[in-house]
Amino acid sequence: SNSARVETLKEIVGRSPRSITYPKTQDGKPKYTSEVFGENVFSLAQMAKALPKPVFASFMKQLRGRQALDRATADAIAHAVRIWAMDRGATHFTHWFQPQTDTTAEKHDAFLSLKSTFTAAGEEVTAIDSFSGSQLLQAEPDASSFPSGGMRSTFEARGYTVWDTTSPMFLQPGPHGTSVLYIPSVFISYNGDALDEKTVLLRSTEQVSKACCELLNLIDPVPLGAQPKYSRVSTTLGTEQEYFLIDRALYAQRPDLKHTGRTLVGNLPPKHQQMEDHYFGRVPSKVMATMSEAELELMRLGVPIKTRHNEVAPQQFELAPIFEEASLAVDHNLLTMDVLAKVAHKNKLKVLFHEKPFKGINGSGKHCNWSMSTDRGENLLDPTVKPETNYRFLLILAAVLHAVHQHGGLLRATIASASNEHRLGAQEAPPGIVSAFLGEHLNEVLNSVEEARPLKNFSKPEIQSIKLGGTVLDVKVATLPAISRDLTDRNRTSPFAFTGNKFEFRAVGSKQSPSFPVTVLNAAVASALQDVSAALRKQMGSKPAPSDADKLAVIRQFITSTKAIRFEGDGYSDAWVEEAERRGLPNIKNCPDAFAQLNDPKHVEMLTKLGIFSRSELSARYHILHERYAKDVLVEANTMRTLLTQQILPSAFEYRANLAQTAALLKGIEGEGESPELVALKAMTPVVKDLQAAIKKLEDSIHNMHVVEGDAVAEAVVANKEVVPAMGEARKHADKLEELTADKFYPIPRYSEILWF
Ligand code: ADP
Ligand code: MG
């Protein structure tokens, strides 16, 4: 019955938001965020303070890749960070790493160790706190249960975590007011193969740097013998994170949400997102309490959270950080998800990162804003005032387009998962066709270059004066500085959109680690930059530097060859699907097809040539992706089967018994003719039968998966072709039944209750 739901709703209504004490200054005012920022981070500045000068200098040399970290330096850092951490309540340390599970992993070790002294009286054991350089550098957590795709055959099954010195160590709260020291790490096998998400990301950023510097130095050469101007380019990443927040007491009554992160049955209430009143609306107080508590903790961890707002769907929200160097940004995104989940729990809420928790309303994405920046802080995708004569910008842009043109299919593979499959192509989400949106002005710049004609005259919006309230106020509304940026509207339908001075990879799922998509994007761009450099070299011949005409010729070459992926229209429309087909663009509709891209020789060659993946790492990943997809679908199918047979059907039976009893009773009183109760009962009958049949079909499809058990690829195909459609069919009938069943008998919280604070 619904009594648990009713009790829960009463409790929720009476609950007030949790309040924490915000850090205060001595005179009792809230501290400035800049004072709180990074308080729990063993930053370079902290390190410089805590370490003897030569040790710090030696560490910096290692960081810049000029020398390996020696044992003495590691020991000194370990000692310094232990004192720093223990002064702040740390009792344990952990190597914190990123297995291929979209989450992070950790195993804590106490600083405690025992020291024996042997005297005439015998052995004396004393407790001491210790942390050595080798413990800092490396650990062998065993961790043999993580997916390895067959990379860890038993005799070499060891997995090692190794400190990633590019990401700072930090403290997270532990139990009872203590804390734990986190050491960001990579996770590799005995043979040095990447078992994680981070190793490949670091390799890819390295390759972007190399390839990009090569091009920059080619465009902007120095006299023979002089140091080249560019030696380091970093990839920058800003991840907009969307999520749902719902009440935990209601969540706990939904086995589907608990086990799969999404609802497997349920109808939308009459009012959901259609009024567009949630988007950018006032944040509900319980949510604000959660958001701000999470933000405070993240600020302390040095995660620069910048924006927060309501998203389109009811109970959907977003936060975004200030962009950072890509691998740090990934660490920070994973921390953000972790902290949000923890803080939501304390607030009796549950955060849902699933891409499609509720059918019929918007799903969640993780827009990956991506660019490249020189070590002087120049953003290489900034078009500046006159993009049409900014050849460096156009060459870099052409390289990115070339990357997407060559490896769009592979990019599509990086965002494929059982959960994101429900989002792509559905409400407000990009389709499975990878195209790039540039905006009207930039598009015209490229077209004019291609057609070797002057740029069309653009009526640039001027800075307008708006008079508010007669003569009282005269505000200048800067529509824009006179650059291409923001001249056109945003195109929300594009999976990969240029947004003024960066690209936004929008197809990335809210739940996934941004690491793999960004790794592949980096790889494709690095490879494309190499192609652009080679073309430019060919064009300039024996000249010491390319002329503007040379650059323009190369730009034109790539603009022309990549034209098929440029699309400015509505990516959600059917017309685009047809148009894309005419252009020969792949429209990859499901996960197994997407994963197959990892086997495509064109992509394999690119990734292996750059040394970002070895062949065996790639085939391991291919295997892991299928395996995970099959497992995800199987968990959903089994959850659904149980939910339907043990809760949904019985509730219908109960209601039917009730109706039947009354109908029989009334027959005696009212005589012949159908009672309204009987009409209602009869209306349910075919739906119940359909549902039963659909459950049978679902069971058959699950069985078919078991038949091919052990072959991950075959399992994934059966999951996709049979299980997913069977679940869709079962849901249809279950949702119809929800409408016919009296609320009193419906066993689980409904959308109308969950999507309402
Ligand atoms: P919008 O996408 O609405 O324009 P912002 O300009 O605030 O919003 O950017 C969204 C995200 O993009 C933020 O995380 C921001 O830090 C990030 N971002 C901005 N510039 C860059 C850049 N050059 N490289 C990577 N990310 C960037
Ligand atoms: Mg957004």
Short mmCIF file of N, CA, C and O and ligand atoms in Angstrom, two decimals, residues 240 242 279 309 311 318 367 492 504 506, ligand 2:
data_model
loop_
_atom_site.label_atom_id
_atom_site.label_comp_id
_atom_site.label_asym_id
_atom_site.label_seq_id
_atom_site.Cartn_x
_atom_site.Cartn_y
_atom_site.Cartn_z
N GLU A 240 31.06 21.33 -16.88
CA GLU A 240 29.77 21.70 -16.30
C GLU A 240 29.07 20.42 -15.89
O GLU A 240 28.85 19.54 -16.71
N GLU A 242 25.87 18.46 -14.51
CA GLU A 242 24.44 18.47 -14.23
C GLU A 242 24.09 17.28 -13.33
O GLU A 242 24.73 16.23 -13.42
N TYR A 279 14.13 26.23 -14.70
CA TYR A 279 15.42 26.67 -15.24
C TYR A 279 15.80 28.06 -14.71
O TYR A 279 15.03 29.01 -14.86
N HIS A 309 23.21 26.66 -10.45
CA HIS A 309 21.87 27.09 -10.85
C HIS A 309 20.92 25.92 -11.05
O HIS A 309 21.34 24.77 -11.13
N GLU A 311 18.58 23.66 -13.28
CA GLU A 311 18.53 23.28 -14.70
C GLU A 311 17.07 23.15 -15.14
O GLU A 311 16.15 23.48 -14.40
N GLU A 318 22.84 22.33 -11.70
CA GLU A 318 24.15 22.29 -12.36
C GLU A 318 25.16 23.08 -11.56
O GLU A 318 24.81 24.10 -10.95
N HIS A 367 29.09 18.86 -19.81
CA HIS A 367 29.70 19.57 -20.93
C HIS A 367 31.18 19.76 -20.64
O HIS A 367 31.54 20.35 -19.61
N ARG A 492 22.35 24.53 -28.84
CA ARG A 492 22.35 23.50 -27.81
C ARG A 492 22.28 22.10 -28.40
O ARG A 492 22.46 21.11 -27.71
N GLU A 504 33.05 23.00 -26.83
CA GLU A 504 32.29 22.39 -25.76
C GLU A 504 31.83 21.02 -26.24
O GLU A 504 30.98 20.93 -27.13
N ARG A 506 29.60 18.38 -25.73
CA ARG A 506 28.38 18.34 -24.93
C ARG A 506 27.80 16.95 -24.76
O ARG A 506 26.89 16.75 -23.98
MG MG B 2 25.29 24.39 -19.46
#
